[in-house]
CSV table of C-alpha atoms in Angstrom, one decimal:
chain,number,residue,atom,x,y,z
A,1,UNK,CA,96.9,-187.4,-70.0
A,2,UNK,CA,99.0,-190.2,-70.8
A,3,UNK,CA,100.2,-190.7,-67.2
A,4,UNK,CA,96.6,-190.5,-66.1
A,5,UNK,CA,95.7,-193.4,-68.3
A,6,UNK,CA,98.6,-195.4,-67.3
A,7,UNK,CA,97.7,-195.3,-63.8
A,8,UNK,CA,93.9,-195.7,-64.6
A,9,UNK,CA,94.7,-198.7,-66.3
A,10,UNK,CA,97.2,-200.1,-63.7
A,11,UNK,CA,94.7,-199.8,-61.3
A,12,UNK,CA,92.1,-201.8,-63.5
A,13,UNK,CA,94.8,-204.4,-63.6
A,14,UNK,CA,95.3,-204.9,-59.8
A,15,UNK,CA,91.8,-204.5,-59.1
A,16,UNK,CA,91.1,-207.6,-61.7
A,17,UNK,CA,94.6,-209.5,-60.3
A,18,UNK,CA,93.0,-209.0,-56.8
A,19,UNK,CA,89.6,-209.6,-58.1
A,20,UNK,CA,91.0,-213.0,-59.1
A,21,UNK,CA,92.9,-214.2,-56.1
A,22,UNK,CA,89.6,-214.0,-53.7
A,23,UNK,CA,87.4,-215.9,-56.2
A,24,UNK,CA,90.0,-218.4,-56.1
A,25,UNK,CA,90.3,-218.6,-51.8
A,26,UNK,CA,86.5,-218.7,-52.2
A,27,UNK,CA,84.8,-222.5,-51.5
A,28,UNK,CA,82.8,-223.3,-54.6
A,29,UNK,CA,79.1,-223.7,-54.4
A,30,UNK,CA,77.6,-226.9,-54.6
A,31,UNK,CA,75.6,-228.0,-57.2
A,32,UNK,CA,71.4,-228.2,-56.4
A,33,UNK,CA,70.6,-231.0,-54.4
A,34,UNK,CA,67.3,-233.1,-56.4
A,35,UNK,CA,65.7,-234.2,-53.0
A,36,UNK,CA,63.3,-237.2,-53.7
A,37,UNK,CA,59.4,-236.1,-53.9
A,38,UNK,CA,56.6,-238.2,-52.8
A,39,UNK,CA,54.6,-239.8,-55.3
A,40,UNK,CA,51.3,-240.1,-54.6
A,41,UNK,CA,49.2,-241.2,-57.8
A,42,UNK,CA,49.5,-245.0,-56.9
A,43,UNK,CA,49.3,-244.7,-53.0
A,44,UNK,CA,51.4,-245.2,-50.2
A,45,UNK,CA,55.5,-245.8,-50.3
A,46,UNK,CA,56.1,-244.8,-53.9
A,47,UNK,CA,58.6,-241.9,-54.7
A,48,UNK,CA,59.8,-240.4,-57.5
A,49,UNK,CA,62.9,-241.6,-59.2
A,50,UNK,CA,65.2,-238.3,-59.4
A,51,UNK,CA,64.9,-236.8,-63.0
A,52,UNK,CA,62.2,-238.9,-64.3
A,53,UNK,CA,58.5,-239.3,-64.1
A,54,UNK,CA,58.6,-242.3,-62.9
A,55,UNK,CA,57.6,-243.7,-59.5
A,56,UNK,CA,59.4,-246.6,-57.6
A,57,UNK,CA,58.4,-248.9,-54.7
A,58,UNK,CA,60.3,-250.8,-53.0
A,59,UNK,CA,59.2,-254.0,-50.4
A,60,UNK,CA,60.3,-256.9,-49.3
A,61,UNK,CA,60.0,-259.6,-46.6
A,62,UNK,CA,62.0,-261.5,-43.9
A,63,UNK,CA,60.3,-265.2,-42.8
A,64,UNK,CA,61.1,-267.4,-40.2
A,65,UNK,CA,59.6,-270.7,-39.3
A,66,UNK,CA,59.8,-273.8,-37.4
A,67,UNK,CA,57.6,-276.8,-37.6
A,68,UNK,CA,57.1,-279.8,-35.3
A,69,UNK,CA,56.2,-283.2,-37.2
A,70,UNK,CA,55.4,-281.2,-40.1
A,71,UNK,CA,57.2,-281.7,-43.1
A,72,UNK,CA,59.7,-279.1,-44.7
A,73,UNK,CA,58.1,-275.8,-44.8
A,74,UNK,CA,55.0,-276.6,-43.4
A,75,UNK,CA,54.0,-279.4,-45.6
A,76,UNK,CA,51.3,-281.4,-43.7
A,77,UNK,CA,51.7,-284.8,-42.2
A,78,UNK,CA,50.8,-287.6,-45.3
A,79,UNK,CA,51.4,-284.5,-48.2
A,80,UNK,CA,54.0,-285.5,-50.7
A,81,UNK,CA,57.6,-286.1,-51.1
A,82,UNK,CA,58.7,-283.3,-48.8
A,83,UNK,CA,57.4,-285.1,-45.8
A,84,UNK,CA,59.9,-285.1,-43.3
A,85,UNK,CA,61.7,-288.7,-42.2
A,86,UNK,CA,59.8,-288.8,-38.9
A,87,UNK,CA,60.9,-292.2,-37.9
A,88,UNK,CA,59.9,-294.2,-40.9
A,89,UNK,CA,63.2,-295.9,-41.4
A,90,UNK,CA,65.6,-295.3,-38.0
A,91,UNK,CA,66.6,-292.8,-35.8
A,92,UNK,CA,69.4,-291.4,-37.0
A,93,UNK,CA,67.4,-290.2,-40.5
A,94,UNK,CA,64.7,-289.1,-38.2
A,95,UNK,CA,63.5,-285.3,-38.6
A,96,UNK,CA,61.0,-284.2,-36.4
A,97,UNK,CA,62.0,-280.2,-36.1
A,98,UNK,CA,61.9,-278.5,-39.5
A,99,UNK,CA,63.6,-275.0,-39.6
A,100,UNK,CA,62.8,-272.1,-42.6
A,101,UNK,CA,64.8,-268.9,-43.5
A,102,UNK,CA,62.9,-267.1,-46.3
A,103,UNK,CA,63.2,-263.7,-47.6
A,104,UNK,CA,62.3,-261.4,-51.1
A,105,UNK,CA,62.5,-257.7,-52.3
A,106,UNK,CA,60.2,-256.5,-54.6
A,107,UNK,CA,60.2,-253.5,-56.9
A,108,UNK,CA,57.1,-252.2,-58.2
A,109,UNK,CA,57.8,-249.3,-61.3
A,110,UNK,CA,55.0,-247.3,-62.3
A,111,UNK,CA,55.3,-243.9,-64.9
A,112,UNK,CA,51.8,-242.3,-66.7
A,113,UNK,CA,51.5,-243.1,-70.7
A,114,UNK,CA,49.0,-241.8,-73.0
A,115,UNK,CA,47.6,-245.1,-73.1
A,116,UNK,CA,47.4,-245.1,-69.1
A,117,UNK,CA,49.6,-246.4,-66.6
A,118,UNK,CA,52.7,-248.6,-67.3
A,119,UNK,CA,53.8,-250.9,-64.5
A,120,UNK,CA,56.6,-253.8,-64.3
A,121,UNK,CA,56.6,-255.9,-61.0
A,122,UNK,CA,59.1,-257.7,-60.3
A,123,UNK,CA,59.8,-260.5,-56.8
A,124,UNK,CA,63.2,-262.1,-56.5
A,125,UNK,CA,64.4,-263.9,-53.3
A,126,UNK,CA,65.9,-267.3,-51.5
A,127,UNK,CA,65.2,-269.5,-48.7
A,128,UNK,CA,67.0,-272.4,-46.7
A,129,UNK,CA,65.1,-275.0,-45.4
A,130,UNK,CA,66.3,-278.0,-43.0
A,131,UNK,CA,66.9,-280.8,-43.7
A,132,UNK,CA,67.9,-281.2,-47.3
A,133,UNK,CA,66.4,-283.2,-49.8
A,134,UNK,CA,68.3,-286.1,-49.2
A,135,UNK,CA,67.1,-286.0,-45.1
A,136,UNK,CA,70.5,-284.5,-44.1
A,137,UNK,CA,72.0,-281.3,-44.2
A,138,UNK,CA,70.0,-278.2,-45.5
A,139,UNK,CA,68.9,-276.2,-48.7
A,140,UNK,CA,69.8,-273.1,-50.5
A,141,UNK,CA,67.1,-272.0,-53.1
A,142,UNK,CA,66.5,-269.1,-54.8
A,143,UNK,CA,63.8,-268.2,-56.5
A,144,UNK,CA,61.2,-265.6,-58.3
A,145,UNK,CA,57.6,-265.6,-58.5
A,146,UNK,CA,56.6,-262.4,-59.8
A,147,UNK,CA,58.3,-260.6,-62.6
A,148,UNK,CA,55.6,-259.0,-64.9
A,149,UNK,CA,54.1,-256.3,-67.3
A,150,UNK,CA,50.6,-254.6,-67.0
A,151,UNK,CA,49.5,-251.7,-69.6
A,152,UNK,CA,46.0,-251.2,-71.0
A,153,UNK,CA,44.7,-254.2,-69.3
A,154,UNK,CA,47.2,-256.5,-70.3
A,155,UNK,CA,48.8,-258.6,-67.9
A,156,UNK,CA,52.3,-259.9,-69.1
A,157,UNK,CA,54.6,-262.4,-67.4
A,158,UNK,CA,54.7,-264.4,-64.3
A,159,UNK,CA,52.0,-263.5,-61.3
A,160,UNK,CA,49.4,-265.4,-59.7
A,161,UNK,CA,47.0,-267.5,-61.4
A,162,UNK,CA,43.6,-265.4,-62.5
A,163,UNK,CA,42.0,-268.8,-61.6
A,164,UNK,CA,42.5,-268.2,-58.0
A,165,UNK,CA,39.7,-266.6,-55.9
A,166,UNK,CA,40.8,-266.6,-51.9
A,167,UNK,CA,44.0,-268.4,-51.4
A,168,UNK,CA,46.1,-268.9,-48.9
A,169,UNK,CA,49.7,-269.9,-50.4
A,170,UNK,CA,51.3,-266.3,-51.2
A,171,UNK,CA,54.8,-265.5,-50.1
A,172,UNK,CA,53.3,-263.1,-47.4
A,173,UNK,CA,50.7,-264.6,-45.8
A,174,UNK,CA,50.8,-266.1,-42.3
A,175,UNK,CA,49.7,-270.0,-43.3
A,176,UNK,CA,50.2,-272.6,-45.5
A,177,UNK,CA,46.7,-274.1,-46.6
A,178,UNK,CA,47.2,-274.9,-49.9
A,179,UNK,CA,44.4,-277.6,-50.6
A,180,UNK,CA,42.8,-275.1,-53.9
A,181,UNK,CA,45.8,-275.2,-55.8
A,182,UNK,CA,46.5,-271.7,-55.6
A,183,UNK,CA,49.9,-270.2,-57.6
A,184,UNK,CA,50.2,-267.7,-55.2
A,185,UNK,CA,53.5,-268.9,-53.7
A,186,UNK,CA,55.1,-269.9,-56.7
A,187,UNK,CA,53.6,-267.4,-59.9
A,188,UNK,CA,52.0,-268.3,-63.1
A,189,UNK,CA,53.4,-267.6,-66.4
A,190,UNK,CA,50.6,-266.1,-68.8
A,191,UNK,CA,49.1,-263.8,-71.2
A,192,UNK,CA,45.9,-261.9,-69.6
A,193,UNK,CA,43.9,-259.1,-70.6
A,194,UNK,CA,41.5,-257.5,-68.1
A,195,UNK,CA,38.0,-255.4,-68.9
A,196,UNK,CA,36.7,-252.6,-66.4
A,197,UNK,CA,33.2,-252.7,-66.7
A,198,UNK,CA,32.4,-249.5,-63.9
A,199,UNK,CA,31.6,-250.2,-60.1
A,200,UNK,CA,33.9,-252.4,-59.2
A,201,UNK,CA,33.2,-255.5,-61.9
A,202,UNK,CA,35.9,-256.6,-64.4
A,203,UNK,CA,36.5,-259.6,-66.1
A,204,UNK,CA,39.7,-261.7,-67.0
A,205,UNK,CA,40.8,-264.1,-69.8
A,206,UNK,CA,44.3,-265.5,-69.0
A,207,UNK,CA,46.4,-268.1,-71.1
A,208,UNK,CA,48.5,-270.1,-69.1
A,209,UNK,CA,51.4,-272.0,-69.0
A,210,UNK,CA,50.1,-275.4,-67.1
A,211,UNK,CA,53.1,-276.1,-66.0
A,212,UNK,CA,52.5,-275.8,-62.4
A,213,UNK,CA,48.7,-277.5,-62.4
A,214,UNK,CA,49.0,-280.2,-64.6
A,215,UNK,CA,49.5,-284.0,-62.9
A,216,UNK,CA,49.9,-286.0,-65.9
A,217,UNK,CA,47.8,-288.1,-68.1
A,218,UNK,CA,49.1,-291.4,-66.8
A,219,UNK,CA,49.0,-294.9,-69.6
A,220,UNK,CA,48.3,-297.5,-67.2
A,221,UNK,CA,50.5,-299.8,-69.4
A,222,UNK,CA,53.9,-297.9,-68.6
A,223,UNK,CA,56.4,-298.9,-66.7
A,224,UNK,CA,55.9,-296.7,-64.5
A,225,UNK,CA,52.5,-298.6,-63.4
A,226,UNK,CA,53.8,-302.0,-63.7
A,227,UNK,CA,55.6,-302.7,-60.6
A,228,UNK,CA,58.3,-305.3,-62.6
A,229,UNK,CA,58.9,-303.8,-65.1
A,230,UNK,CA,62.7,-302.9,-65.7
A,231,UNK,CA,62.6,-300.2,-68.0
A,232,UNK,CA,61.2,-296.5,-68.0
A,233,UNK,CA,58.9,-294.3,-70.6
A,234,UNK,CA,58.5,-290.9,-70.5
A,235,UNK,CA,55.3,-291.0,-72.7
A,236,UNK,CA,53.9,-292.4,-69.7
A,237,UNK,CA,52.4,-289.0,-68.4
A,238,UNK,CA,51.5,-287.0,-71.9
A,239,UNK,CA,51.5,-283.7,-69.8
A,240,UNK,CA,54.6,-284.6,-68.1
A,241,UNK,CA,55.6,-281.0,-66.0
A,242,UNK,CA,59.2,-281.6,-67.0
A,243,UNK,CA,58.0,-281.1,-70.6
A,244,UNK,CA,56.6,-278.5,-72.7
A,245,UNK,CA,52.7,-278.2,-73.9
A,246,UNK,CA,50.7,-278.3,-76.8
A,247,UNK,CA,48.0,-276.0,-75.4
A,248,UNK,CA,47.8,-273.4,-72.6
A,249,UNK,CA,45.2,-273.5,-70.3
A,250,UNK,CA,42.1,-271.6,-70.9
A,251,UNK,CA,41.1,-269.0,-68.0
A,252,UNK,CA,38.3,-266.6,-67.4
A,253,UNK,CA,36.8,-264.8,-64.5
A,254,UNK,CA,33.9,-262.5,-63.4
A,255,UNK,CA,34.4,-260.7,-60.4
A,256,UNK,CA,33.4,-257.9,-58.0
A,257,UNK,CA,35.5,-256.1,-55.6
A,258,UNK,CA,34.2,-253.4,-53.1
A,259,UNK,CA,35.0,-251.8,-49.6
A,260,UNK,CA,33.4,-254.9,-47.9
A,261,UNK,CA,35.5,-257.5,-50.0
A,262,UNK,CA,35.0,-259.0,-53.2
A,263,UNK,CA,32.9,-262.2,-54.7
A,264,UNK,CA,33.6,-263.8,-57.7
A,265,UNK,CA,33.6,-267.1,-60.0
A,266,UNK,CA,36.4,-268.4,-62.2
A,267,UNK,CA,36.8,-271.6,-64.9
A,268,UNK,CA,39.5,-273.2,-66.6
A,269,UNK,CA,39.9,-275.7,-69.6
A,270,UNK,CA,42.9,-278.0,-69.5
A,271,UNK,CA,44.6,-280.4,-72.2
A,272,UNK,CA,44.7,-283.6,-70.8
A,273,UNK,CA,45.2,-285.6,-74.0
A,274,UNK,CA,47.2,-288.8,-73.9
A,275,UNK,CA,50.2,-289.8,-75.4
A,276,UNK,CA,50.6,-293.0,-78.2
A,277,UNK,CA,49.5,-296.7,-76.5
A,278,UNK,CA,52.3,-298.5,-75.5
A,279,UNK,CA,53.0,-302.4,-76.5
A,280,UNK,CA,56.1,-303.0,-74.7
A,281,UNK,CA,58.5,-300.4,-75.6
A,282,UNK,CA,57.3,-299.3,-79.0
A,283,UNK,CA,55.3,-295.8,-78.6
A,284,UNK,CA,54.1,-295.7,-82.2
A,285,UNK,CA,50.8,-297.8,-81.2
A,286,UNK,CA,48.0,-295.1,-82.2
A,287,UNK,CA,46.5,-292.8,-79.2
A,288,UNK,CA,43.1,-292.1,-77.3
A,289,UNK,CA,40.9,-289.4,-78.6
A,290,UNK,CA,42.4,-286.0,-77.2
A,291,UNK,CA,40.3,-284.6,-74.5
A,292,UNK,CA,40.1,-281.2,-72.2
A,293,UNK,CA,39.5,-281.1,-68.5
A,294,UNK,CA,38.2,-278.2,-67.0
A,295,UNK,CA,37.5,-276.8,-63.4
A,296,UNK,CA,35.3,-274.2,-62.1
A,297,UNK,CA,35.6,-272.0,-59.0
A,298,UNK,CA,33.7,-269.4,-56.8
A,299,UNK,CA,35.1,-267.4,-53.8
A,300,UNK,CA,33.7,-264.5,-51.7
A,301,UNK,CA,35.7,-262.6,-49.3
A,302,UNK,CA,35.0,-259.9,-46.3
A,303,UNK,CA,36.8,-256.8,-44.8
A,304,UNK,CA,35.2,-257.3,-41.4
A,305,UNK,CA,35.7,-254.5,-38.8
A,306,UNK,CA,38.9,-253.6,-37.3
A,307,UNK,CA,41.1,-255.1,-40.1
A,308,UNK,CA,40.0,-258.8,-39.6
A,309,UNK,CA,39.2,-261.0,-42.8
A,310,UNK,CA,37.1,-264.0,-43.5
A,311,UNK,CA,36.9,-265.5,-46.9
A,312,UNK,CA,35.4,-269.4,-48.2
A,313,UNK,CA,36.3,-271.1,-51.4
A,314,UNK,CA,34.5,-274.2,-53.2
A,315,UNK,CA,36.5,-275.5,-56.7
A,316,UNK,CA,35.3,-278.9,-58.7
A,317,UNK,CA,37.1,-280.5,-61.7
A,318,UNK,CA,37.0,-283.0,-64.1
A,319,UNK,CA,40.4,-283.8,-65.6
A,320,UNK,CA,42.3,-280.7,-64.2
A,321,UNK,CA,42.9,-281.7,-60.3
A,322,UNK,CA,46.0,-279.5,-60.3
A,323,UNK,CA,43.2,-276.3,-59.7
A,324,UNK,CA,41.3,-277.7,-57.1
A,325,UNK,CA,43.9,-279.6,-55.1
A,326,UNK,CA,47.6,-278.7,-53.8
A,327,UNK,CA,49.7,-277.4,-56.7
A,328,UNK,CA,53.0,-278.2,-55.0
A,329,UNK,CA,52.8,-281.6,-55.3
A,330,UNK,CA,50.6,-284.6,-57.4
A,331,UNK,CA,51.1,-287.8,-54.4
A,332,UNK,CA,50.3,-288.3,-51.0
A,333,UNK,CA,52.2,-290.1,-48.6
A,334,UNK,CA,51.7,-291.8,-45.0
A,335,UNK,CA,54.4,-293.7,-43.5
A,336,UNK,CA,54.5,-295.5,-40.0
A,337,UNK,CA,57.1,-295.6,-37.5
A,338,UNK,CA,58.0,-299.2,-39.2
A,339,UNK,CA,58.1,-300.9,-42.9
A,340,UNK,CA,54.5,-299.8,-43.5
A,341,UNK,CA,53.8,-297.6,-45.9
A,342,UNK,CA,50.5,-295.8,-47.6
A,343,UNK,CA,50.8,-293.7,-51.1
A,344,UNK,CA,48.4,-292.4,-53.4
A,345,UNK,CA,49.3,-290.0,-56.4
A,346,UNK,CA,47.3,-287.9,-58.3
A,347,UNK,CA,46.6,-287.9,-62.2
A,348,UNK,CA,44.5,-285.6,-64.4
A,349,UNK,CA,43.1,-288.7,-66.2
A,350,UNK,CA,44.4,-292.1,-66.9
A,351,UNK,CA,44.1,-294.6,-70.0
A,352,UNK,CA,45.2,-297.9,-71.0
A,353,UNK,CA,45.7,-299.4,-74.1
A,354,UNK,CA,43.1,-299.4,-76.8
A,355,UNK,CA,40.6,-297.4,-74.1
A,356,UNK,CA,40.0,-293.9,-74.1
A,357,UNK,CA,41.3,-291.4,-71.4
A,358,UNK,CA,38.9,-291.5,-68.2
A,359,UNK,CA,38.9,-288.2,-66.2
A,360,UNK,CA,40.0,-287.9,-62.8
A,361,UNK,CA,37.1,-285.7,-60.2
A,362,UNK,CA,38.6,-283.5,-57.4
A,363,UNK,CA,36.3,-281.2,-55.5
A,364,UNK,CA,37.7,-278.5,-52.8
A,365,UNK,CA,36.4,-276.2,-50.0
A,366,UNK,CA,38.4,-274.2,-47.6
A,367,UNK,CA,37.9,-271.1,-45.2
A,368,UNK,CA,40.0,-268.7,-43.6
A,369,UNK,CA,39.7,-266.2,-41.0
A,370,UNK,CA,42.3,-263.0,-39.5
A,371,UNK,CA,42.0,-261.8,-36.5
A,372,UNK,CA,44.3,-258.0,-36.5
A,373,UNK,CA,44.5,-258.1,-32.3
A,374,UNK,CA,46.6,-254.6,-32.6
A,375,UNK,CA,49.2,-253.4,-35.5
A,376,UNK,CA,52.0,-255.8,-34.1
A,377,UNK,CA,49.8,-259.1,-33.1
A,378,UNK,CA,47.5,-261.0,-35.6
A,379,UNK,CA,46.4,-264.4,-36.1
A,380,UNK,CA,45.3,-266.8,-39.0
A,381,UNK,CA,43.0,-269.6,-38.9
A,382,UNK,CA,42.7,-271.6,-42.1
A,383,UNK,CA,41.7,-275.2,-43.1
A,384,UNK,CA,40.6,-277.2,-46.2
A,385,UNK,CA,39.0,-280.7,-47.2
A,386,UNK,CA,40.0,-282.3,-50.9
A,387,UNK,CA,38.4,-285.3,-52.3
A,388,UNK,CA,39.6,-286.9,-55.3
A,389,UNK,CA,38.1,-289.6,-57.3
A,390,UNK,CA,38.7,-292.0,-60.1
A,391,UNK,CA,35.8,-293.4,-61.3
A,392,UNK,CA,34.5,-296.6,-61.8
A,393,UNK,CA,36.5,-297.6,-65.7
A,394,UNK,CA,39.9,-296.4,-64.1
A,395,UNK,CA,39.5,-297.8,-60.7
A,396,UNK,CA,38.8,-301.0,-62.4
A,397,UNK,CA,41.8,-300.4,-65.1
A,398,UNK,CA,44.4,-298.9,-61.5
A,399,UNK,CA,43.6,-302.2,-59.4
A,400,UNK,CA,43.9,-304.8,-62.6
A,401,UNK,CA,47.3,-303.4,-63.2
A,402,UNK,CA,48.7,-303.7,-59.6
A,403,UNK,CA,47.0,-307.2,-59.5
A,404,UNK,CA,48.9,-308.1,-62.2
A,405,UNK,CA,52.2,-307.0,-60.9
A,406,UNK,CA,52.2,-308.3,-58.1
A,407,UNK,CA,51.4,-311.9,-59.3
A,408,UNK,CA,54.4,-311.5,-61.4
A,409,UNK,CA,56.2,-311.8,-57.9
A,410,UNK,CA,54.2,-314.2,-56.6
A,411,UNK,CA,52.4,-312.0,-54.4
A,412,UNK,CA,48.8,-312.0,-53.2
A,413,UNK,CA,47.5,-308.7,-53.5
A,414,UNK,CA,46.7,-307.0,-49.8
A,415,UNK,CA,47.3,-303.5,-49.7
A,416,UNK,CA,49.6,-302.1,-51.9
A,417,UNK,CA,52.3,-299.1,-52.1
A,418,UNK,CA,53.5,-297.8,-55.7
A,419,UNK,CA,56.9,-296.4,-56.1
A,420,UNK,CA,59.7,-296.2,-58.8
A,421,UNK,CA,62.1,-298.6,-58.6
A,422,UNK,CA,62.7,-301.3,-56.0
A,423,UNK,CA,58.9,-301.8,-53.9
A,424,UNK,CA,59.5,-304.1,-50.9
A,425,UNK,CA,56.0,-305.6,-50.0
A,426,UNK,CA,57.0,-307.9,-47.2
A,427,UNK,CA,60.1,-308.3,-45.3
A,428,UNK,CA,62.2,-310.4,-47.9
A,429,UNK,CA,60.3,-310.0,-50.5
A,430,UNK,CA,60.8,-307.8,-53.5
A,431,UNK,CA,59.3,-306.7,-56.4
A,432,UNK,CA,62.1,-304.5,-58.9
C-alpha cells in the first residue's frame, strides 16, 4: 500500500508540475474591451463616456475668409476702428485684401439628475487676422465665447444674450451682419432662469454683465470732448467697458418655438447713470440724477422647405444703443483716399455740467435669408439699416462743445472730426 500511494502521489505531482508549465506557455486573455455606446437621449453625435452615465459631444469648426475693401474680418467699409488702411494715408500702409484663419472645439456634457438634466457647454478657440492692429503684420487671438451651466432652468455662465431674437453674428454662421447688436460672436456673461410653459412657449429673465453693450455715458465737459484739452479723465464715460458695473442689465423674453420656426419679443433695462460733473480736473462736483435706458425687440423666424431659412428683426432704444446697434464697436469711421476724414461715435446718453443725462435713440431692422442648394452648397443673404439719434438738448450741448474747441485754435467751425490726441483740421494746422 505504501508504494501505491507513493506513486499515486508522484503522479499528482507531475501532473500539477506539468499542469503548471502549459498555463504558463499559454498567452493571457485580455481584459473586456468597454466599446463606446451611442447615446441617444439628447440627439445626434453624443456617446457615452466609458464607465459613466454621462454623454459627451464633441464639435468644432475651421473658417477661412478673405475680404476685398472690407475691413479685418469683414467689418464694413465706415464701421469702427478695425477699418482697414485703404489708402487713407499712403501706399505703403495701404490694405485692401484682408485674410482670416479662425477655428474652435466645443464640448457639450450632458448626464440625467433627479432634478433633470445637467449640462456644461463649453467653446474655446483662436484666430489670426491680417493685418495687425497697428496696419502691419498679423494677429494671434484666442478666445472663448461659451463656457456655461444649465440645470433646472437655470442658465449659468457665458452664452448668448437672451435679448437676441434672429441674429446673424455667431461663430458659425456664413455672414457678418451685425447691425442688432447680437452677442452671438462673442458670449454674454449672466445669470438666467427659463420657465416651460407647454407647447413650445417659455419665458426668460437674464442678468447680465453689460460689459459688451454698454457705449458710455459721455460728460460733454471731459477732455475727452474738448479737442485742446491736455489732460485725460476716466470719469468721462460712467459706464466705461474697461470698468466694472454698478447694475446688470435687466432681461426678459416671451417666445414661441415650433416646426415652422419661432416668434418672439424681448426687453432690456440698462444703467446709464452719469459719473460726478467735472470743473477742470476736480470730479467731486455733484452728479446728474441716475437714469436707466432700456430697449425692446421682436423677431420671427421660418424653416422654409428644403432646409432654407428667412427670419426679420426690428429693435428700438432709448439710452441702451449697444442692443440695437453693432456690439463690436461704439464709432463709425469714413476716410478718403486724402487728409479728409468723417467720425461719429456712439454714446448711451450724454450730459454736461449742471444738466441732467439726455438719452441717446437707436432703432434697427434687418432680414436674412438661406438658401440649402444641396448638403455641400448654400448661400446667405443678410442686410441691416441702424439710425441713431441724439436729440435736440444734446445735439445743442455736442456742437457747443466742438465750437468751442475749435475757436480755442482759431478755427472756424466747418465740418469737424473728433479724435484723442493730436486732431489736424487743415494742412498746418493743429489742434492738441
Amino acid at each position: 500500500m505504501k508504494m501505491v500511494k507513493s506513486l499515486l502521489l508522484g503522479t499528482a505531482a507531475g501532473l500539477v508540475a506539468v499542469a503548471g508549465a502549459q498555463a504558463a506557455d499559454m498567452p493571457v486573455k485580455a481584459a473586456p474591451v468597454q466599446y463606446v455606446k451611442i447615446c441617444s437621449l439628447y440627439g445626434d453625435g453624443f456617446y457615452y463616456i466609458p464607465g459613466t452615465d454621462t454623454c459627451l459631444k464633441m464639435g468644432g469648426f475651421l473658417r477661412v475668409q478673405a475680404e476685398y475693401n472690407g475691413g479685418n474680418g469683414g467689418v464694413s467699409v465706415g464701421n469702427g476702428t478695425l477699418e482697414a488702411a485703404q489708402a487713407r494715408f499712403n501706399r505703403d500702409t495701404t490694405n485692401d485684401v484682408n485674410y482670416r484663419v479662425r477655428a474652435a472645439i466645443s464640448w457639450d456634457v450632458r448626464q440625467q439628475t433627479e432634478y433633470g438634466t445637467l449640462r456644461t457647454y463649453i467653446r474655446f478657440g483662436a484666430e489670426n487676422t491680417t493685418p495687425g492692429a497697428t496696419g502691419a503684420g498679423s494677429t494671434f487671438n484666442p478666445f472663448w465665447d461659451r463656457a456655461f451651466m444649465q440645470f433646472a432652468g437655470f442658465t449659468v455662465g457665458r452664452s448668448q444674450s437672451f435679448f437676441d431674437l434672429v441674429t446673424y453674428g455667431g461663430a458659425y454662421s456664413y455672414h457678418n451682419v451685425r447691425v442688432s447688436g447680437d452677442t452671438g460672436a462673442t458670449g454674454q456673461n449672466l445669470w438666467a432662469y427659463t420657465a416651460q410653459f407647454g407647447n413650445g412657449f417659455s419665458g426668460t429673465l437674464s442678468l447680465e454683465d453689460p460689459a459688451t453693450r454698454k457705449t458710455g455715458t459721455l460728460d460733454l465737459t471731459a477732455p475727452f470732448f474738448g479737442l485742446n484739452a491736455a489732460t485725460t479723465n476716466d470719469n468721462a464715460f460712467a459706464e466705461n467697458p474697461t470698468f466694472g458695473f454698478r447694475v446688470p442689465d435687466v432681461v426678459a423674453n416671451l417666445r414661441v418655438d415650433q416646426a415652422w420656426g419661432f416668434a418672439g419679443i424681448s426687453g432690456a433695462i440698462h444703467d446709464v447713470s452719469g459719473a460726478y460733473y467735472l470743473t477742470g480736473n476736480n470730479d467731486i462736483n455733484g452728479h446728474p440724477a441716475d437714469k436707466l435706458g432700456w430697449a425692446a425687440a421682436a423677431g420671427i423666424s421660418f424653416n422654409l422647405q428644403g432646409g432654407d431659412w428667412f427670419g426679420v428683426n426690428v429693435c428700438y432704444t432709448e439710452g441702451a444703443p449697444g442692443f440695437c446697434s453693432s456690439a463690436s464697436t461704439s464709432s463709425f469711421q469714413v476716410y478718403n483716399s486724402n487728409n479728409s476724414v468723417g467720425i461719429g461715435w456712439i454714446s448711451d446718453a450724454v450730459f454736461d455740467t449742471g444738466t441732467s443725462v439726455e438719452l441717446t435713440k437707436v432703432w434697427s431692422a434687418l432680414a436674412g435669408y438661406q438658401h440649402i442648394w444641396n448638403p455641400r452648397w448654400r448661400t446667405a443673404w443678410g442686410g441691416g439699416y441702424v439710425s441713431i439719434d441724439y436729440n435736440s438738448t444734446a445735439t445743442n450741448l455736442m456742437v457747443s462743445h466742438i465750437n468751442n474747441s475749435l475757436a480755442a485754435c482759431g478755427v472756424v467751425s466747418r465740418g469737424v472730426t473728433v479724435a484723442a490726441g493730436t486732431l489736424t483740421l487743415l494742412p498746418g494746422n493743429s489742434c492738441s
